[in-house]
mmCIF file of C-alpha atoms and ligand atoms in Angstrom:
data_model
loop_
_atom_site.group_PDB
_atom_site.id
_atom_site.type_symbol
_atom_site.label_atom_id
_atom_site.label_comp_id
_atom_site.label_asym_id
_atom_site.label_seq_id
_atom_site.Cartn_x
_atom_site.Cartn_y
_atom_site.Cartn_z
ATOM 1 C CA UNK V 180 -19.138 15.158 21.901
ATOM 2 C CA UNK V 181 -20.323 14.495 18.361
ATOM 3 C CA UNK V 182 -20.318 10.796 17.514
ATOM 4 C CA UNK V 183 -17.695 9.761 14.982
ATOM 5 C CA UNK V 184 -19.314 9.005 11.627
ATOM 6 C CA UNK V 185 -19.090 5.528 10.167
ATOM 7 C CA UNK V 186 -16.325 4.572 7.717
ATOM 8 C CA UNK V 187 -18.343 4.812 4.492
ATOM 9 C CA UNK V 188 -19.728 8.204 5.504
ATOM 10 C CA UNK V 189 -16.234 9.481 6.262
ATOM 11 C CA UNK V 190 -15.053 8.168 2.888
ATOM 12 C CA UNK V 191 -17.695 10.171 1.074
ATOM 13 C CA UNK V 192 -17.807 13.328 3.167
ATOM 14 C CA UNK V 193 -14.161 13.394 4.265
ATOM 15 C CA UNK V 194 -12.878 16.945 4.047
ATOM 16 C CA UNK V 195 -15.253 17.926 1.282
ATOM 17 C CA UNK V 196 -17.641 20.570 2.499
ATOM 18 C CA UNK V 197 -19.408 22.336 -0.386
ATOM 19 C CA UNK V 198 -17.653 25.590 -1.308
ATOM 20 C CA UNK V 199 -19.322 28.506 0.546
ATOM 21 C CA UNK V 200 -18.709 31.082 -2.178
ATOM 22 C CA UNK V 201 -19.790 29.111 -5.225
ATOM 23 C CA UNK V 202 -21.891 26.256 -3.850
ATOM 24 C CA UNK V 203 -19.665 23.809 -5.730
ATOM 25 C CA UNK V 204 -20.336 20.390 -4.183
ATOM 26 C CA UNK V 205 -16.867 19.116 -5.054
ATOM 27 C CA UNK V 206 -13.977 21.262 -3.830
ATOM 28 C CA UNK V 207 -11.910 22.888 -6.575
ATOM 29 C CA UNK V 208 -8.498 21.564 -7.536
ATOM 30 C CA UNK V 209 -5.845 24.030 -6.430
ATOM 31 C CA UNK V 210 -3.752 23.390 -9.520
ATOM 32 C CA UNK V 211 -1.113 25.941 -8.713
ATOM 33 C CA UNK V 212 2.600 25.700 -8.109
ATOM 34 C CA UNK V 213 2.842 28.773 -5.889
ATOM 35 C CA UNK V 214 0.840 31.124 -3.620
ATOM 36 C CA UNK V 215 0.926 34.938 -3.636
ATOM 37 C CA UNK V 216 1.938 36.894 -0.503
ATOM 38 C CA UNK V 217 0.278 40.197 0.333
ATOM 39 C CA UNK V 218 3.618 41.781 1.081
ATOM 40 C CA UNK V 219 7.216 40.925 1.924
ATOM 41 C CA UNK V 220 6.498 40.770 5.636
ATOM 42 C CA UNK V 221 3.877 38.084 5.067
ATOM 43 C CA UNK V 222 6.213 36.067 2.836
ATOM 44 C CA UNK V 223 8.936 36.196 5.481
ATOM 45 C CA UNK V 224 6.476 35.177 8.238
ATOM 46 C CA UNK V 225 5.236 32.218 6.180
ATOM 47 C CA UNK V 226 8.799 31.026 5.664
ATOM 48 C CA UNK V 227 9.740 31.496 9.304
ATOM 49 C CA UNK V 228 6.584 29.707 10.441
ATOM 50 C CA UNK V 229 5.249 32.715 12.395
ATOM 51 C CA UNK V 230 2.211 32.755 10.103
ATOM 52 C CA UNK V 231 0.394 29.708 8.824
ATOM 53 C CA UNK V 232 -0.458 29.617 5.148
ATOM 54 C CA UNK V 233 0.578 28.212 1.826
ATOM 55 C CA UNK V 234 3.873 29.104 0.173
ATOM 56 C CA UNK V 235 4.597 26.720 -2.679
ATOM 57 C CA UNK V 236 2.936 23.410 -3.564
ATOM 58 C CA UNK V 237 6.019 21.352 -2.691
ATOM 59 C CA UNK V 238 5.569 22.652 0.864
ATOM 60 C CA UNK V 239 1.786 22.276 0.996
ATOM 61 C CA UNK V 240 -1.378 22.826 -1.042
ATOM 62 C CA UNK V 241 -5.089 22.839 -0.090
ATOM 63 C CA UNK V 242 -5.970 19.884 -2.349
ATOM 64 C CA UNK V 243 -3.082 17.820 -0.981
ATOM 65 C CA UNK V 244 -4.035 18.836 2.541
ATOM 66 C CA UNK V 245 -7.600 17.660 2.006
ATOM 67 C CA UNK V 246 -6.363 14.251 0.861
ATOM 68 C CA UNK V 247 -3.877 14.046 3.751
ATOM 69 C CA UNK V 248 -6.615 14.778 6.279
ATOM 70 C CA UNK V 249 -8.935 12.173 4.787
ATOM 71 C CA UNK V 250 -6.343 9.376 4.770
ATOM 72 C CA UNK V 251 -5.233 10.214 8.325
ATOM 73 C CA UNK V 252 -8.856 10.052 9.457
ATOM 74 C CA UNK V 253 -9.507 6.735 7.685
ATOM 75 C CA UNK V 254 -6.362 5.163 9.127
ATOM 76 C CA UNK V 255 -7.039 6.550 12.615
ATOM 77 C CA UNK V 256 -3.777 8.519 12.590
ATOM 78 C CA UNK V 257 -2.971 12.044 13.750
ATOM 79 C CA UNK V 258 -1.652 13.299 10.416
ATOM 80 C CA UNK V 259 -1.050 12.349 6.797
ATOM 81 C CA UNK V 260 1.325 13.183 4.002
ATOM 82 C CA UNK V 261 1.041 12.713 0.237
ATOM 83 C CA UNK V 262 3.845 11.715 -2.147
ATOM 84 C CA UNK V 263 4.286 11.372 -5.887
ATOM 85 C CA UNK V 264 4.387 7.545 -5.698
ATOM 86 C CA UNK V 265 4.249 4.675 -3.252
ATOM 87 C CA UNK V 266 8.030 4.380 -3.524
ATOM 88 C CA UNK V 267 8.427 8.102 -2.769
ATOM 89 C CA UNK V 268 6.353 7.533 0.386
ATOM 90 C CA UNK V 269 8.405 4.490 1.428
ATOM 91 C CA UNK V 270 11.746 6.187 0.781
ATOM 92 C CA UNK V 271 10.525 9.428 2.385
ATOM 93 C CA UNK V 272 9.464 7.667 5.582
ATOM 94 C CA UNK V 273 12.479 5.357 5.833
ATOM 95 C CA UNK V 274 15.037 8.059 5.054
ATOM 96 C CA UNK V 275 13.387 10.251 7.660
ATOM 97 C CA UNK V 276 13.715 7.541 10.306
ATOM 98 C CA UNK V 277 17.104 5.924 9.855
ATOM 99 C CA UNK V 278 20.733 6.980 9.970
ATOM 100 C CA UNK V 279 23.829 5.262 8.782
ATOM 101 C CA UNK V 280 24.481 2.196 10.948
ATOM 102 C CA UNK V 281 20.809 1.688 11.824
ATOM 103 C CA UNK V 282 19.186 -1.669 11.269
ATOM 104 C CA UNK V 283 15.898 -2.123 9.382
ATOM 105 C CA UNK V 284 14.138 -5.412 9.946
ATOM 106 C CA UNK V 285 11.926 -6.237 7.024
ATOM 107 C CA UNK V 286 9.375 -8.959 6.415
ATOM 108 C CA UNK V 287 10.857 -11.531 4.046
ATOM 109 C CA UNK V 288 8.823 -10.741 1.018
ATOM 110 C CA UNK V 289 8.145 -7.200 -0.049
ATOM 111 C CA UNK V 290 7.524 -5.427 -3.313
ATOM 112 C CA UNK V 291 10.668 -5.700 -5.474
ATOM 113 C CA UNK V 292 11.421 -1.953 -5.498
ATOM 114 C CA UNK V 293 11.210 -1.792 -1.686
ATOM 115 C CA UNK V 294 13.798 -4.553 -1.633
ATOM 116 C CA UNK V 295 15.823 -2.514 -4.135
ATOM 117 C CA UNK V 296 15.546 0.640 -1.984
ATOM 118 C CA UNK V 297 16.802 -1.176 1.113
ATOM 119 C CA UNK V 298 19.761 -2.492 -0.884
ATOM 120 C CA UNK V 299 20.497 1.024 -2.116
ATOM 121 C CA UNK V 300 20.317 2.456 1.415
ATOM 122 C CA UNK V 301 22.715 -0.290 2.476
ATOM 123 C CA UNK V 302 25.231 0.211 -0.349
ATOM 124 C CA UNK V 303 25.291 4.005 -0.303
ATOM 125 C CA UNK V 304 24.386 4.998 3.240
ATOM 126 C CA UNK V 305 25.381 2.101 5.491
ATOM 127 C CA UNK V 306 21.869 1.227 6.662
ATOM 128 C CA UNK V 307 21.621 -2.492 7.469
ATOM 129 C CA UNK V 308 18.534 -4.334 6.222
ATOM 130 C CA UNK V 309 17.644 -7.829 7.365
ATOM 131 C CA UNK V 310 14.792 -10.102 6.343
ATOM 132 C CA UNK V 311 12.748 -12.282 8.633
ATOM 133 C CA UNK V 312 9.738 -14.563 8.396
ATOM 134 C CA UNK V 313 6.974 -12.338 9.745
ATOM 135 C CA UNK V 314 4.893 -15.286 10.872
ATOM 136 C CA UNK V 315 7.685 -16.454 13.224
ATOM 137 C CA UNK V 316 7.640 -14.396 16.436
ATOM 138 C CA UNK V 317 10.742 -16.072 17.879
ATOM 139 C CA UNK V 318 12.659 -15.232 14.723
ATOM 140 C CA UNK V 319 11.508 -11.594 15.008
ATOM 141 C CA UNK V 320 12.635 -11.419 18.644
ATOM 142 C CA UNK V 321 16.038 -12.775 17.725
ATOM 143 C CA UNK V 322 16.441 -10.526 14.681
ATOM 144 C CA UNK V 323 15.920 -7.282 16.635
ATOM 145 C CA UNK V 324 19.219 -5.694 17.669
ATOM 146 C CA UNK V 325 19.975 -2.597 19.765
ATOM 147 C CA UNK V 326 20.375 -0.600 16.511
ATOM 148 C CA UNK V 327 17.048 -1.759 15.023
ATOM 149 C CA UNK V 328 15.199 1.472 14.271
ATOM 150 C CA UNK V 329 12.448 0.201 12.005
ATOM 151 C CA UNK V 330 10.431 -2.933 11.472
ATOM 152 C CA UNK V 331 9.023 -2.666 7.964
ATOM 153 C CA UNK V 332 6.078 -4.891 7.136
ATOM 154 C CA UNK V 333 3.869 -5.455 4.175
ATOM 155 C CA UNK V 334 0.746 -7.286 5.222
ATOM 156 C CA UNK V 335 -0.541 -9.050 3.198
ATOM 157 C CA UNK V 336 2.831 -9.429 1.512
ATOM 158 C CA UNK V 337 3.142 -8.831 -2.194
ATOM 159 C CA UNK V 338 2.813 -11.430 -3.733
ATOM 160 C CA UNK V 339 2.828 -14.374 -1.307
ATOM 161 C CA UNK V 340 -0.135 -13.048 0.721
ATOM 162 C CA UNK V 341 1.477 -13.944 4.071
ATOM 163 C CA UNK V 342 0.337 -11.703 6.900
ATOM 164 C CA UNK V 343 2.000 -10.271 9.997
ATOM 165 C CA UNK V 344 0.433 -10.132 13.451
ATOM 166 C CA UNK V 345 0.505 -6.350 13.771
ATOM 167 C CA UNK V 346 -0.553 -6.242 17.404
ATOM 168 C CA UNK V 347 2.134 -8.721 18.503
ATOM 169 C CA UNK V 348 4.922 -7.283 16.391
ATOM 170 C CA UNK V 349 4.121 -3.719 17.486
ATOM 171 C CA UNK V 350 4.294 -4.873 21.099
ATOM 172 C CA UNK V 351 7.680 -6.510 20.517
ATOM 173 C CA UNK V 352 8.952 -3.386 18.696
ATOM 174 C CA UNK V 353 7.845 -1.034 21.494
ATOM 175 C CA UNK V 354 9.768 -3.085 24.041
ATOM 176 C CA UNK V 355 12.893 -2.778 21.891
ATOM 177 C CA UNK V 356 12.629 0.890 20.902
ATOM 178 C CA UNK V 357 11.951 0.206 17.218
ATOM 179 C CA UNK V 358 9.223 1.804 15.105
ATOM 180 C CA UNK V 359 6.786 -0.238 13.046
ATOM 181 C CA UNK V 360 6.107 0.920 9.495
ATOM 182 C CA UNK V 361 3.338 -0.925 7.680
ATOM 183 C CA UNK V 362 2.739 -0.898 3.952
ATOM 184 C CA UNK V 363 -1.057 -1.237 3.924
ATOM 185 C CA UNK V 364 -1.442 -1.139 0.147
ATOM 186 C CA UNK V 365 -3.052 -4.566 -0.223
ATOM 187 C CA UNK V 366 -5.539 -4.273 2.651
ATOM 188 C CA UNK V 367 -6.481 -0.539 2.468
ATOM 189 C CA UNK V 368 -7.832 1.230 5.589
ATOM 190 C CA UNK V 369 -11.149 -0.500 4.928
ATOM 191 C CA UNK V 370 -9.464 -3.876 5.341
ATOM 192 C CA UNK V 371 -7.220 -3.112 8.312
ATOM 193 C CA UNK V 372 -5.989 -0.161 10.359
ATOM 194 C CA UNK V 373 -2.446 -0.859 11.584
ATOM 195 C CA UNK V 374 -2.248 2.293 13.751
ATOM 196 C CA UNK V 375 -5.100 0.941 15.898
ATOM 197 C CA UNK V 376 -3.016 -2.221 16.353
ATOM 198 C CA UNK V 377 0.070 -0.325 17.509
ATOM 199 C CA UNK V 378 1.974 0.554 14.312
ATOM 200 C CA UNK V 379 3.755 3.929 14.141
ATOM 201 C CA UNK V 380 3.440 4.682 10.420
ATOM 202 C CA UNK V 381 1.226 3.409 7.630
ATOM 203 C CA UNK V 382 2.152 3.751 3.983
ATOM 204 C CA UNK V 383 0.148 3.264 0.806
ATOM 205 C CA UNK V 384 0.906 2.930 -2.801
ATOM 206 C CA UNK V 385 -2.221 5.001 -3.502
ATOM 207 C CA UNK V 386 -1.713 4.013 -7.133
ATOM 208 C CA UNK V 387 -3.601 0.850 -6.195
ATOM 209 C CA UNK V 388 -6.926 0.557 -4.337
ATOM 210 C CA UNK V 389 -6.997 4.126 -2.996
ATOM 211 C CA UNK V 390 -7.105 5.555 -6.527
ATOM 212 C CA UNK V 391 -8.749 2.389 -7.770
ATOM 213 C CA UNK V 392 -9.016 3.221 -11.456
ATOM 214 C CA UNK V 393 -5.471 2.803 -12.752
ATOM 215 C CA UNK V 394 -4.974 6.442 -13.712
ATOM 216 C CA UNK V 395 -2.691 7.799 -10.962
ATOM 217 C CA UNK V 396 0.751 7.062 -9.486
ATOM 218 C CA UNK V 397 0.742 8.262 -5.867
ATOM 219 C CA UNK V 398 1.812 7.502 -2.321
ATOM 220 C CA UNK V 399 0.524 8.313 1.155
ATOM 221 C CA UNK V 400 1.916 8.046 4.669
ATOM 222 C CA UNK V 401 0.247 8.592 8.040
ATOM 223 C CA UNK V 402 1.516 8.675 11.605
ATOM 224 C CA UNK V 403 1.922 10.921 14.627
ATOM 225 C CA UNK V 404 1.664 14.652 13.867
ATOM 226 C CA UNK V 405 5.110 15.558 15.109
ATOM 227 C CA UNK V 406 6.784 12.877 13.010
ATOM 228 C CA UNK V 407 4.706 13.588 9.908
ATOM 229 C CA UNK V 408 5.529 17.307 10.273
ATOM 230 C CA UNK V 409 9.204 16.387 10.397
ATOM 231 C CA UNK V 410 8.902 14.306 7.190
ATOM 232 C CA UNK V 411 7.006 17.131 5.478
ATOM 233 C CA UNK V 412 9.818 19.546 6.237
ATOM 234 C CA UNK V 413 12.657 17.129 5.458
ATOM 235 C CA UNK V 414 12.372 14.133 3.143
ATOM 236 C CA UNK V 415 9.259 15.388 1.334
ATOM 237 C CA UNK V 416 10.275 19.039 0.958
ATOM 238 C CA UNK V 417 13.959 18.534 0.267
ATOM 239 C CA UNK V 418 13.912 15.332 -1.770
ATOM 240 C CA UNK V 419 10.760 16.608 -3.418
ATOM 241 C CA UNK V 420 8.574 13.629 -4.329
ATOM 242 C CA UNK V 421 5.437 15.779 -4.191
ATOM 243 C CA UNK V 422 2.019 14.722 -5.507
ATOM 244 C CA UNK V 423 0.324 16.867 -8.136
ATOM 245 C CA UNK V 424 -2.929 18.552 -7.008
ATOM 246 C CA UNK V 425 -4.832 16.993 -9.905
ATOM 247 C CA UNK V 426 -3.685 13.521 -8.888
ATOM 248 C CA UNK V 427 -4.665 14.265 -5.270
ATOM 249 C CA UNK V 428 -8.121 15.198 -6.540
ATOM 250 C CA UNK V 429 -8.370 11.913 -8.472
ATOM 251 C CA UNK V 430 -7.495 10.053 -5.267
ATOM 252 C CA UNK V 431 -10.153 11.978 -3.332
ATOM 253 C CA UNK V 432 -12.652 10.942 -5.986
ATOM 254 C CA UNK V 433 -11.465 7.319 -5.925
ATOM 255 C CA UNK V 434 -11.684 7.151 -2.134
ATOM 256 C CA UNK V 435 -15.410 7.876 -2.145
ATOM 257 C CA UNK V 436 -16.092 4.428 -3.604
ATOM 258 C CA UNK V 437 -13.375 2.528 -1.705
ATOM 259 C CA UNK V 438 -15.779 0.558 0.454
ATOM 260 C CA UNK V 439 -18.135 -0.521 -2.329
ATOM 261 C CA UNK V 440 -15.213 -1.365 -4.577
ATOM 262 C CA UNK V 441 -13.451 -3.388 -1.874
ATOM 263 C CA UNK V 442 -16.613 -5.348 -1.067
ATOM 264 C CA UNK V 443 -16.966 -6.319 -4.715
ATOM 265 C CA UNK V 444 -13.220 -7.015 -5.078
ATOM 266 C CA UNK V 445 -13.477 -9.324 -2.067
ATOM 267 C CA UNK V 446 -16.560 -11.176 -3.367
ATOM 268 C CA UNK V 447 -15.053 -11.652 -6.814
ATOM 269 C CA UNK V 448 -11.678 -12.667 -5.373
ATOM 270 C CA UNK V 449 -13.294 -15.268 -3.132
ATOM 271 C CA UNK V 450 -15.105 -16.840 -6.077
ATOM 272 C CA UNK V 451 -11.937 -16.801 -8.205
ATOM 273 C CA UNK V 452 -9.851 -18.256 -5.342
ATOM 274 C CA UNK V 453 -12.361 -21.091 -4.873
ATOM 275 C CA UNK V 454 -12.397 -21.773 -8.602
ATOM 276 C CA UNK V 455 -8.578 -21.869 -8.715
ATOM 277 C CA UNK V 456 -8.394 -24.117 -5.679
ATOM 278 C CA UNK V 457 -10.570 -26.698 -7.410
ATOM 279 C CA UNK V 458 -8.621 -26.637 -10.664
ATOM 280 C CA UNK V 459 -6.353 -29.632 -11.439
ATOM 281 C CA UNK V 460 -3.636 -27.399 -12.963
ATOM 282 C CA UNK V 461 -3.396 -25.245 -9.832
ATOM 283 C CA UNK V 462 -1.292 -26.693 -7.033
ATOM 284 C CA UNK V 463 -1.752 -24.040 -4.317
ATOM 285 C CA UNK V 464 -3.807 -20.864 -3.824
ATOM 286 C CA UNK V 465 -3.109 -18.068 -1.324
ATOM 287 C CA UNK V 466 -6.008 -15.822 -0.391
ATOM 288 C CA UNK V 467 -6.763 -14.849 3.230
ATOM 289 C CA UNK V 468 -10.487 -15.589 2.762
ATOM 290 C CA UNK V 469 -9.959 -19.278 1.933
ATOM 291 C CA UNK V 470 -10.380 -21.844 4.701
ATOM 292 C CA UNK V 471 -7.096 -23.425 3.489
ATOM 293 C CA UNK V 472 -5.197 -20.157 4.086
ATOM 294 C CA UNK V 473 -2.418 -20.981 6.594
ATOM 295 C CA UNK V 474 -2.958 -17.882 8.790
ATOM 296 C CA UNK V 475 -6.769 -17.993 8.679
ATOM 297 C CA UNK V 476 -7.360 -17.196 12.366
ATOM 298 C CA UNK V 477 -5.045 -14.173 12.332
ATOM 299 C CA UNK V 478 -6.570 -12.921 9.089
ATOM 300 C CA UNK V 479 -10.065 -13.130 10.563
ATOM 301 C CA UNK V 480 -8.949 -11.325 13.732
ATOM 302 C CA UNK V 481 -6.949 -8.572 12.080
ATOM 303 C CA UNK V 482 -8.677 -7.866 8.784
ATOM 304 C CA UNK V 483 -12.187 -6.628 8.013
ATOM 305 C CA UNK V 484 -11.797 -7.247 4.289
ATOM 306 C CA UNK V 485 -9.335 -9.558 2.516
ATOM 307 C CA UNK V 486 -9.062 -7.483 -0.632
ATOM 308 C CA UNK V 487 -8.820 -8.650 -4.209
ATOM 309 C CA UNK V 488 -5.310 -10.058 -4.679
ATOM 310 C CA UNK V 489 -4.682 -13.794 -4.996
ATOM 311 C CA UNK V 490 -1.510 -15.680 -5.764
ATOM 312 C CA UNK V 491 -1.378 -19.257 -6.992
ATOM 313 C CA UNK V 492 1.049 -21.912 -8.163
ATOM 314 C CA UNK V 493 0.425 -23.766 -11.411
ATOM 315 C CA UNK V 494 1.702 -27.111 -12.622
ATOM 316 C CA UNK V 495 4.549 -27.045 -15.113
ATOM 317 C CA UNK V 496 6.754 -24.407 -13.423
ATOM 318 C CA UNK V 497 7.798 -21.393 -15.482
ATOM 319 C CA UNK V 498 6.306 -22.918 -18.659
ATOM 320 C CA UNK V 499 2.986 -23.498 -16.911
ATOM 321 C CA UNK V 500 2.910 -19.857 -15.809
ATOM 322 C CA UNK V 501 3.792 -18.724 -19.338
ATOM 323 C CA UNK V 502 0.956 -20.786 -20.810
ATOM 324 C CA UNK V 503 -1.594 -19.121 -18.531
ATOM 325 C CA UNK V 504 -0.264 -15.584 -18.938
ATOM 326 C CA UNK V 505 0.025 -15.825 -22.727
ATOM 327 C CA UNK V 506 -3.550 -17.110 -23.051
ATOM 328 C CA UNK V 507 -5.617 -14.789 -20.842
ATOM 329 C CA UNK V 508 -7.742 -12.329 -22.787
ATOM 330 C CA UNK V 509 -10.080 -10.535 -20.375
ATOM 331 C CA UNK V 510 -7.494 -10.428 -17.584
ATOM 332 C CA UNK V 511 -4.829 -7.944 -18.625
ATOM 333 C CA UNK V 512 -1.233 -9.118 -18.490
ATOM 334 C CA UNK V 513 0.236 -6.198 -16.587
ATOM 335 C CA UNK V 514 1.856 -5.263 -13.299
ATOM 336 C CA UNK V 515 0.059 -3.135 -10.689
ATOM 337 C CA UNK V 516 -3.078 -4.091 -8.798
ATOM 338 C CA UNK V 517 -6.150 -2.733 -7.084
ATOM 339 C CA UNK V 518 -7.907 -1.463 -10.188
ATOM 340 C CA UNK V 519 -11.434 -1.976 -11.454
ATOM 341 C CA UNK V 520 -9.928 -4.148 -14.201
ATOM 342 C CA UNK V 521 -8.537 -7.631 -13.516
ATOM 343 C CA UNK V 522 -4.736 -7.607 -13.796
ATOM 344 C CA UNK V 523 -2.507 -10.674 -13.881
ATOM 345 C CA UNK V 524 1.281 -10.926 -13.787
ATOM 346 C CA UNK V 525 4.306 -13.115 -13.104
ATOM 347 C CA UNK V 526 6.161 -11.831 -9.993
ATOM 348 C CA UNK V 527 9.380 -13.839 -10.590
ATOM 349 C CA UNK V 528 10.070 -12.194 -13.958
ATOM 350 C CA UNK V 529 8.226 -8.902 -13.375
ATOM 351 C CA UNK V 530 7.498 -7.135 -10.052
ATOM 352 C CA UNK V 531 10.040 -9.156 -8.047
ATOM 353 C CA UNK V 532 12.625 -9.817 -10.760
ATOM 354 C CA UNK V 533 15.169 -7.440 -9.171
ATOM 355 C CA UNK V 534 15.464 -9.706 -6.111
ATOM 356 C CA UNK V 535 18.393 -12.150 -6.502
ATOM 357 C CA UNK V 536 17.053 -15.629 -7.283
ATOM 358 C CA UNK V 537 18.044 -17.461 -4.075
ATOM 359 C CA UNK V 538 16.511 -14.683 -1.967
ATOM 360 C CA UNK V 539 13.420 -14.553 -4.162
ATOM 361 C CA UNK V 540 12.908 -18.312 -3.873
ATOM 362 C CA UNK V 541 13.409 -18.166 -0.110
ATOM 363 C CA UNK V 542 10.651 -15.532 0.010
ATOM 364 C CA UNK V 543 8.334 -17.927 -1.830
ATOM 365 C CA UNK V 544 8.337 -16.087 -5.153
ATOM 366 C CA UNK V 545 8.860 -19.184 -7.276
ATOM 367 C CA UNK V 546 8.709 -19.491 -11.074
ATOM 368 C CA UNK V 547 5.312 -21.209 -10.992
ATOM 369 C CA UNK V 548 3.673 -18.387 -8.974
ATOM 370 C CA UNK V 549 1.090 -16.151 -10.642
ATOM 371 C CA UNK V 550 -0.490 -13.075 -9.048
ATOM 372 C CA UNK V 551 -3.961 -11.912 -9.995
ATOM 373 C CA UNK V 552 -5.618 -8.694 -8.872
ATOM 374 C CA UNK V 553 -9.278 -9.520 -9.271
ATOM 375 C CA UNK V 554 -11.244 -6.612 -10.680
ATOM 376 C CA UNK V 555 -14.880 -5.628 -10.652
ATOM 377 C CA UNK V 556 -16.022 -7.305 -13.858
ATOM 378 C CA UNK V 557 -18.725 -9.978 -13.708
ATOM 379 C CA UNK V 558 -16.888 -12.780 -11.939
ATOM 380 C CA UNK V 559 -18.206 -15.471 -14.292
ATOM 381 C CA UNK V 560 -16.340 -13.757 -17.147
ATOM 382 C CA UNK V 561 -13.111 -13.606 -15.111
ATOM 383 C CA UNK V 562 -13.400 -17.285 -14.219
ATOM 384 C CA UNK V 563 -14.210 -18.268 -17.818
ATOM 385 C CA UNK V 564 -11.070 -16.459 -18.994
ATOM 386 C CA UNK V 565 -8.896 -18.216 -16.405
ATOM 387 C CA UNK V 566 -10.565 -21.536 -17.175
ATOM 388 C CA UNK V 567 -9.691 -21.361 -20.850
ATOM 389 C CA UNK V 568 -6.138 -20.143 -20.122
ATOM 390 C CA UNK V 569 -5.563 -22.975 -17.625
ATOM 391 C CA UNK V 570 -6.663 -25.509 -20.238
ATOM 392 C CA UNK V 571 -3.416 -24.722 -22.055
ATOM 393 C CA UNK V 572 -1.301 -25.801 -19.101
ATOM 394 C CA UNK V 573 0.183 -29.261 -19.309
ATOM 395 C CA UNK V 574 -0.237 -31.475 -16.269
HETATM 396 C C1 4LM M 836 3.053 -4.219 -8.289
HETATM 397 N N1 4LM M 836 3.516 -2.496 -6.683
HETATM 398 O O1 4LM M 836 3.174 -5.029 -7.341
HETATM 399 P P1 4LM M 836 4.227 2.890 -6.574
HETATM 400 N N2 4LM M 836 4.051 -0.997 -1.977
HETATM 401 C C2 4LM M 836 3.484 -2.110 -2.495
HETATM 402 C C3 4LM M 836 3.399 -2.254 -3.884
HETATM 403 O O2 4LM M 836 2.808 -3.343 -4.359
HETATM 404 C C4 4LM M 836 3.933 -1.244 -4.719
HETATM 405 C C5 4LM M 836 4.535 -0.137 -4.140
HETATM 406 C C6 4LM M 836 4.563 -0.035 -2.756
HETATM 407 C C7 4LM M 836 3.458 -2.821 -8.035
HETATM 408 C C8 4LM M 836 3.777 -1.926 -8.999
HETATM 409 C C9 4LM M 836 4.153 -2.233 -10.373
HETATM 410 C C10 4LM M 836 2.949 -3.150 -1.585
HETATM 411 C C11 4LM M 836 3.885 -1.390 -6.151
HETATM 412 C C12 4LM M 836 5.114 0.991 -4.952
HETATM 413 O O3 4LM M 836 4.246 2.074 -7.813
HETATM 414 O O4 4LM M 836 5.513 3.609 -6.374
HETATM 415 O O5 4LM M 836 3.002 3.770 -6.420
HETATM 416 O O6 4LM M 836 4.099 1.841 -5.338
HETATM 417 O O7 4LM M 836 2.566 -4.553 -9.372
#
């Protein structure tokens, strides 16, 4: 049997054989909405499933397929599916798994729109979400009920950077008949592969590190073939959050440099985290690479790369955060993360502002918390920018 190629080789060669007819090194973008049938019989057979082949891009497209195969391979999953955004992927997977009356157990701290989606599913469709501290195994045990269908985890969590023990939680879930869905946006498949640790589905906001350059909104999901096929034919096809072929091509291009980008993100983030930790106006820093990180041993065991996102508390509460965010110049004051450019934002009033305050505070998203997605610039320039912004903060 041919030996499986290493990760960086699979990133670069994944699914992209040079085109036989033209010699084009990079596969073409199949920027088409529909596919022509030779005759009516063929069209009918494609629709009935008797013949394999493309029909219409919402149902499948060669460029999307290439991306789906690459992400499934990188995550160690049987199959992959692409969506028009990370939220389309999350809603597509969750709506494909749960029915009215089912319970979704969620890590207490997720991206604000995921929280919003779970609330919407609760209000309109009678799905019951619950939030639990993912670092507390006893609490997880107790929070699983007979109707728990899904355990939804972000790890690391946006923005508190807490992590979940994927191996342990997957084991608990299996014993209770629940499926584990992991949002792997922050870690990327280079940083951790939840399927290998027992998860059932992995989701990405591919808008972030997968694309890497801040020019695409996209989502991806991977899992077992049968279940991914079901999602393709149900919540993707019929709700219709389909990725455009051009955006899939941009993601394929971005993926080729994932490993080198992540290595540099990690190195820069480590230097920034150490700088922040030593600064008198910073009261606490959360980055899995720091020796002060509360779940250091688990991070080292579970993750190959800690990524580029850091969160930190400043002195002076909301005002302290405002002083930093209004002063930065090189770091862009914007939501999103995982881009070549350093991005900084205030979760309490931005990405997580839709979460009711008491819940948000319980999740650790306090007014003095700042999130920075460290980019690939020279790290001394990033640190100098933060240094001068932090000078504005009163003690
Ligand atoms: C942000 N995040 O945090 P789309 N999963 C995670 C995320 O962080 C996000 C999504 C899903 C931010 C966006 C403004 C862990 C998004 C949703 O934006 O739908 O691709 O991903 O800054």
